[in-house]
Short mmCIF file of C-alpha atoms in Angstrom, two decimals:
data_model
loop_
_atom_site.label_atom_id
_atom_site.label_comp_id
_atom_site.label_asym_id
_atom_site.label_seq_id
_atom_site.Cartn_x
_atom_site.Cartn_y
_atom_site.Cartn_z
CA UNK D 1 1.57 -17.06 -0.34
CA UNK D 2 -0.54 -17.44 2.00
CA UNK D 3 -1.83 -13.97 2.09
CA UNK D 4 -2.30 -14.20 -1.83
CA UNK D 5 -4.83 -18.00 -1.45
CA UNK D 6 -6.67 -16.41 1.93
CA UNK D 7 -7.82 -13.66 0.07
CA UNK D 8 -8.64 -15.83 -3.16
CA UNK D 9 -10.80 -18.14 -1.07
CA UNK D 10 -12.23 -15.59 0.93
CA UNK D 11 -12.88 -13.64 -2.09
CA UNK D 12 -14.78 -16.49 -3.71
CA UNK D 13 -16.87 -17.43 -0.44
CA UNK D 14 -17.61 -21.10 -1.23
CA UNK D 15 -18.42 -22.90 1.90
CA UNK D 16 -20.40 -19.61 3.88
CA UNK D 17 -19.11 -16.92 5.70
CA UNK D 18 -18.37 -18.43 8.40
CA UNK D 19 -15.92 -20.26 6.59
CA UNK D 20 -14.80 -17.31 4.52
CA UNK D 21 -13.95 -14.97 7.45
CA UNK D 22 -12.02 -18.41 8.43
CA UNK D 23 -9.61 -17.54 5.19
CA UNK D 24 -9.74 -13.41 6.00
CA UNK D 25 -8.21 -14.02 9.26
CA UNK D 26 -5.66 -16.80 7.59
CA UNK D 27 -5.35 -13.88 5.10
CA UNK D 28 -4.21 -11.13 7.48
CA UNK D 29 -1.87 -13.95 9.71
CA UNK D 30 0.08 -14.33 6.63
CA UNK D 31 0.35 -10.73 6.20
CA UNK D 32 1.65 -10.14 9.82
CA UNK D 33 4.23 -13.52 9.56
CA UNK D 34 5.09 -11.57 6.20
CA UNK D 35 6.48 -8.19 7.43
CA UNK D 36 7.72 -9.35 10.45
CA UNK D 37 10.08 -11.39 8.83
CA UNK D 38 11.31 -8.77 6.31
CA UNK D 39 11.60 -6.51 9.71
CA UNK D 40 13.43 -8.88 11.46
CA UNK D 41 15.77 -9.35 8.48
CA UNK D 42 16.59 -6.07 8.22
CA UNK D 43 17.02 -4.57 11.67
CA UNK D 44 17.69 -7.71 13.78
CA UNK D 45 16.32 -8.31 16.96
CA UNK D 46 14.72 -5.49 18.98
CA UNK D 47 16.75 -2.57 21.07
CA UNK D 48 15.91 -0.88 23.52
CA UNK D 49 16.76 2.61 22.34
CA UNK D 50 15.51 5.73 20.55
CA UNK D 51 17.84 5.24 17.09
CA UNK D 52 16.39 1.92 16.63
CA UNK D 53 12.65 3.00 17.26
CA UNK D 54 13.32 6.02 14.90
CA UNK D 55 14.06 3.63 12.31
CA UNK D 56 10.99 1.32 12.53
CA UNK D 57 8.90 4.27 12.85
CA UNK D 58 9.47 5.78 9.73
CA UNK D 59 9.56 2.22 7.69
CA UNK D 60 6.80 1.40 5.84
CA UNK D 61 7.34 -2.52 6.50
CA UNK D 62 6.25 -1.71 10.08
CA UNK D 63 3.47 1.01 9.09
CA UNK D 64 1.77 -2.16 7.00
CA UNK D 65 2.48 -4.94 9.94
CA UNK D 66 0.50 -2.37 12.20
CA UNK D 67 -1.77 -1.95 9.50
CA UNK D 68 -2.59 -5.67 9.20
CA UNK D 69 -2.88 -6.42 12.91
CA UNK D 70 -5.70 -3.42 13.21
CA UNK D 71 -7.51 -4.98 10.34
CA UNK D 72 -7.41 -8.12 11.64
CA UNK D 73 -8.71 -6.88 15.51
CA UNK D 74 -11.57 -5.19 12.85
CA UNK D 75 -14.72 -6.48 11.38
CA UNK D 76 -13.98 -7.95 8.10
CA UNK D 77 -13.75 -5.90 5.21
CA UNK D 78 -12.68 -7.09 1.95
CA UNK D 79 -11.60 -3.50 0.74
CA UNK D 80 -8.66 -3.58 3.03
CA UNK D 81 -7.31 -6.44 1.36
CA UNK D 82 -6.17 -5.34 -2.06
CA UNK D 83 -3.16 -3.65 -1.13
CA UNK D 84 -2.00 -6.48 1.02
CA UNK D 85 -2.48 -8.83 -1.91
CA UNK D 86 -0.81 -6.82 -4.66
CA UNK D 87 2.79 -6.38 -2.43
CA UNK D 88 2.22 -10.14 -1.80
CA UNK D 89 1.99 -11.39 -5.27
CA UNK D 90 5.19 -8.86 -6.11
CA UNK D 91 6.84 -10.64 -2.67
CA UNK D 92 5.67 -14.05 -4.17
CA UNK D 93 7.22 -13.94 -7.78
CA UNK D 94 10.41 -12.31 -6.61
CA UNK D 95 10.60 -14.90 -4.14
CA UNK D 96 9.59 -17.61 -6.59
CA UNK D 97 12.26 -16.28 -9.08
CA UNK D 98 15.46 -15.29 -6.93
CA UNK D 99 15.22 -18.13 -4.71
CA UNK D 100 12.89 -21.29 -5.30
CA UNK D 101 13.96 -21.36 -8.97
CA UNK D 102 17.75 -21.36 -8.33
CA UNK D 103 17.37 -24.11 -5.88
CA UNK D 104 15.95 -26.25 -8.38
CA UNK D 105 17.74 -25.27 -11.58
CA UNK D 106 21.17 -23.43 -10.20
CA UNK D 107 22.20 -22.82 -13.71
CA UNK D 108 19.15 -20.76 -14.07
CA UNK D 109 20.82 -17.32 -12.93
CA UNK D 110 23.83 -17.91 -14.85
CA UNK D 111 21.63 -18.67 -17.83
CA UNK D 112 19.76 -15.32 -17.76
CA UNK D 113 22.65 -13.14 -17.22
CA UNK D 114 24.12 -14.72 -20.25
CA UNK D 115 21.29 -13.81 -22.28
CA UNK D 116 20.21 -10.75 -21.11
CA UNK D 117 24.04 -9.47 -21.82
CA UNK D 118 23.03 -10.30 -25.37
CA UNK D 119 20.10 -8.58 -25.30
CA UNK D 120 22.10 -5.49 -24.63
CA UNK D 121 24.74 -6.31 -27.24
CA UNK D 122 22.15 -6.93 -29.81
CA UNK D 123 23.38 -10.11 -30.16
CA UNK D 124 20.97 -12.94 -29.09
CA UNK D 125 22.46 -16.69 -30.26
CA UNK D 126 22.12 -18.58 -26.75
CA UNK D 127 18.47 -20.22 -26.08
CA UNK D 128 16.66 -20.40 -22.21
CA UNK D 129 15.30 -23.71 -20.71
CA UNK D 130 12.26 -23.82 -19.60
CA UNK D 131 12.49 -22.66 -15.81
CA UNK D 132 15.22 -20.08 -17.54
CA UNK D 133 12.12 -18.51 -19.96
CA UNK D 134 9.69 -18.65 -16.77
CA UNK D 135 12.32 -16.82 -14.30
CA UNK D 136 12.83 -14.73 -17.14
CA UNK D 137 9.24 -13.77 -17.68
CA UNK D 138 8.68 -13.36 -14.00
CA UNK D 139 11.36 -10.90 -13.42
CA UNK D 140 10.53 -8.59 -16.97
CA UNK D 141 6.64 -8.85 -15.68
CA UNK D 142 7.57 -8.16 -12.23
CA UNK D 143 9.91 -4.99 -13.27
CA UNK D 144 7.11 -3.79 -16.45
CA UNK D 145 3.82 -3.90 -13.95
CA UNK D 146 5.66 -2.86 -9.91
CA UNK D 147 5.60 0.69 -10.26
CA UNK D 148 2.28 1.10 -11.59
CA UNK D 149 0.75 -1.42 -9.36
CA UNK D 150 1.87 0.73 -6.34
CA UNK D 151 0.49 3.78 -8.43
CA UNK D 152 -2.89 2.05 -8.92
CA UNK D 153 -2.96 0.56 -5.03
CA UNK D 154 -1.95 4.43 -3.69
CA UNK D 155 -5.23 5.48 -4.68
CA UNK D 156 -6.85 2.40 -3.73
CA UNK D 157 -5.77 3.52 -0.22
CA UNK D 158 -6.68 7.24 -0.41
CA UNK D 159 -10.08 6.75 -2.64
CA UNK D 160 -11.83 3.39 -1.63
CA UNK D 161 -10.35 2.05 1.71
CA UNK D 162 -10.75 5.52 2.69
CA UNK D 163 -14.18 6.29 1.94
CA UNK D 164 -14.95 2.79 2.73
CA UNK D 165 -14.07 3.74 6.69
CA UNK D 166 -15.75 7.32 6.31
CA UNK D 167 -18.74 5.51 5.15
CA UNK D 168 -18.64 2.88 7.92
CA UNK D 169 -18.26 5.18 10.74
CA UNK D 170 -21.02 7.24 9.54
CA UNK D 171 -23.53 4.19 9.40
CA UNK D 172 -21.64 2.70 12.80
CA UNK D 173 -20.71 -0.24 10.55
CA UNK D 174 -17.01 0.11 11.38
CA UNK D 175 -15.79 1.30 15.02
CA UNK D 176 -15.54 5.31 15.25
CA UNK D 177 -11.65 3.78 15.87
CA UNK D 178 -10.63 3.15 12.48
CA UNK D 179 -11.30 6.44 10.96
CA UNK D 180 -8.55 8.15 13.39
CA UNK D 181 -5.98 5.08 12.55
CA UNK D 182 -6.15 5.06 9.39
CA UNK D 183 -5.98 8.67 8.57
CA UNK D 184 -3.01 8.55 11.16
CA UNK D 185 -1.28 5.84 8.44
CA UNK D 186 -2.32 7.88 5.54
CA UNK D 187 -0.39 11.03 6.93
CA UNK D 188 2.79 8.43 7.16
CA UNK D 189 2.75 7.36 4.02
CA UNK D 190 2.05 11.07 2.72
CA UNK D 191 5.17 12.14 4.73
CA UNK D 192 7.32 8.93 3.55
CA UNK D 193 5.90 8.13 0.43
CA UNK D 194 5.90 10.04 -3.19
CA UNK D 195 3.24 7.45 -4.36
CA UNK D 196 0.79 7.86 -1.83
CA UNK D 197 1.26 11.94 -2.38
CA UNK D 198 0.78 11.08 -6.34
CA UNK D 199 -2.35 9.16 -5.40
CA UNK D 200 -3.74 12.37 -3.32
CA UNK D 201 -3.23 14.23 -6.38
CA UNK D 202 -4.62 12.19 -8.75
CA UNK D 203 -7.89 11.88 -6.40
CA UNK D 204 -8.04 15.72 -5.72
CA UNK D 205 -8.07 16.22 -9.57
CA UNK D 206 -10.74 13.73 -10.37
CA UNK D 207 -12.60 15.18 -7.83
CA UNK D 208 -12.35 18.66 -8.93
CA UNK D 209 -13.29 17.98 -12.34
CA UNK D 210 -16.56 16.21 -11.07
CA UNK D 211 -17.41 18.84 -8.14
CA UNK D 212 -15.66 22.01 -9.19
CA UNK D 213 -16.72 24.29 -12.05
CA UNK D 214 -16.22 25.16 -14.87
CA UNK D 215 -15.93 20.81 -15.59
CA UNK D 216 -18.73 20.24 -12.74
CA UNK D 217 -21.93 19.09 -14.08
CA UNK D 218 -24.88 21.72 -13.50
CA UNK D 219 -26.42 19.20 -11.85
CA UNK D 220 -24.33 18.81 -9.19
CA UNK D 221 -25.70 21.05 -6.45
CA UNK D 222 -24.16 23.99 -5.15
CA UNK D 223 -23.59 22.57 -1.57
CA UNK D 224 -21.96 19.54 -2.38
CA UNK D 225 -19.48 21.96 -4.44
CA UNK D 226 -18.90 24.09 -1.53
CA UNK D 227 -18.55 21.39 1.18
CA UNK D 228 -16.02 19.22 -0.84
CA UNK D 229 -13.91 22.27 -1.18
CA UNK D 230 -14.14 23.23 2.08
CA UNK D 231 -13.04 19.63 2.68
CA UNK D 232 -10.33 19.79 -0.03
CA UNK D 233 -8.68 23.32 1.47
CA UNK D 234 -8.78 21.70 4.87
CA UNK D 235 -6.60 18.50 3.69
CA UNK D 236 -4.22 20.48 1.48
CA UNK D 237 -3.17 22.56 5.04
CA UNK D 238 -2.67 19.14 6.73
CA UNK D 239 -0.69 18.04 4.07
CA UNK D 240 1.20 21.28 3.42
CA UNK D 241 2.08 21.03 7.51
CA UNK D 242 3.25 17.61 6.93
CA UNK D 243 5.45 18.46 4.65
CA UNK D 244 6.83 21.87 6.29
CA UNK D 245 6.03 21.82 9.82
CA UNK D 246 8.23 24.57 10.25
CA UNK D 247 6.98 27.16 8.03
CA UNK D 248 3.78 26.40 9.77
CA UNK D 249 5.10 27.14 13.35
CA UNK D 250 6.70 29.78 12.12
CA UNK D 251 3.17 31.05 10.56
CA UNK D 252 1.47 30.60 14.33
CA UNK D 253 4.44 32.54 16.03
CA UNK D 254 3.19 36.26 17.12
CA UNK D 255 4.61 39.17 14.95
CA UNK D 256 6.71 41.59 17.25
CA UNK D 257 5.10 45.06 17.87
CA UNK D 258 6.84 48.03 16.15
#
């Protein structure tokens, strides 16, 4: 929740930015508290041994906690903060539903299991309360709008945060840093994550239908074409050796003289 208000008010900017950075930083705090309470909930308190750091490695609770604590050493930048916001507000009506609800109303579970066994019958004769029909409408909007909100914040990710950093670097707005990092957590999430691999395919094809004949306009020039698929062949060997690192060692080994 407080992730989801910081980046409202910062968003909105009404006292100066000053002020607004104020709420970014407030922002990015609540992100941190955030995952490092789901981490802690799930593996405990830390040990000191390889198993243990193999599984925080590859989770993508701590890939995001990292995440947040390099955009919050980093210069503001608003563009960094949709993702954040989206898993909050998902973290914030789940919450709201599953726990504050309940506490409140503790028939309110009961209640929607009743009805949504009807629902499956076909036979709907029992009513919802109030906080019932809001719990209710939380969870079906929750479950209807999750799995394309992590499509739609994939390519966020790959398409605008990305460029956003290429972009920076290249005017020295943004530390020659944060290129390196975040291309580092983008080849994580490719390796863990089938959205993030969906969003690198739905960007490559946009892009080749804008840049790439026969769909390229004529008046793109013929140097942008070639230089974005220069670019394009280049990423699609870092992610094939992502995904096979073996078949790509095995490609460097030397063939044995007959």
């Amino acid at each position: 929740m407080v992730l989801v208000f910081g980046t409202t008010y910062y968003a909105k900017r009404p006292f100066g930015w000053q002020t607004a950075n104020w709420y970014y930083t407030k922002a990015y705090m609540g992100a941190l508290m955030s995952y490092a309470i789901v981490i802690y909930k799930t593996y405990g308190p830390p040990q000191l041994n390889l198993a243990f750091l193999h599984r925080l490695i590859v989770d993508e609770n701590v890939e995001y906690l990292l995440l947040a604590f390099f955009w919050l050493m980093m210069k503001p930048m608003v563009v960094t903060l949709l993702p954040f916001v989206v898993f909050s507000l998902f973290h914030v009506i789940t919450y709201t539903r599953s726990t504050l609800i309940p506490a409140v109303f503790p028939g309110v579970t009961l209640e929607i299991q009743r009805v949504r066994q009807e629902e499956r019958s076909g036979t709907v004769r029992t009513g919802l309360s109030a906080a019932g029909r809001v719990s209710k409408y939380m969870g079906d909007w929750s479950s209807k709008y999750y799995s394309p909100a992590l499509r739609e914040v994939g390519v966020w990710e790959v398409a605008v945060v990305g460029a956003w950093i290429v972009l920076g670097a290249v005017t020295f707005q943004t530390p020659l840093l944060a290129p390196p990092f975040y291309f580092q957590f983008l080849r994580m999430r490719y390796a863990l994550s089938a959205p993030t691999r969906a969003a690198f395919r739905r960007v490559r094809g946009f892009l080749d239908k804008m840049l790439t004949p026969p769909s390229a306009s004529a008046s793109v020039p013929g140097l942008v074409t070639d230089s974005y698929i220069r670019v394009r062949d280049f990423l699609i060997k870092i992610g094939d050796v992502i995904m096979d690192p073996a078949a790509q060692q095995q490609q460097q080994q030397p063939q044995p003289q007959r």
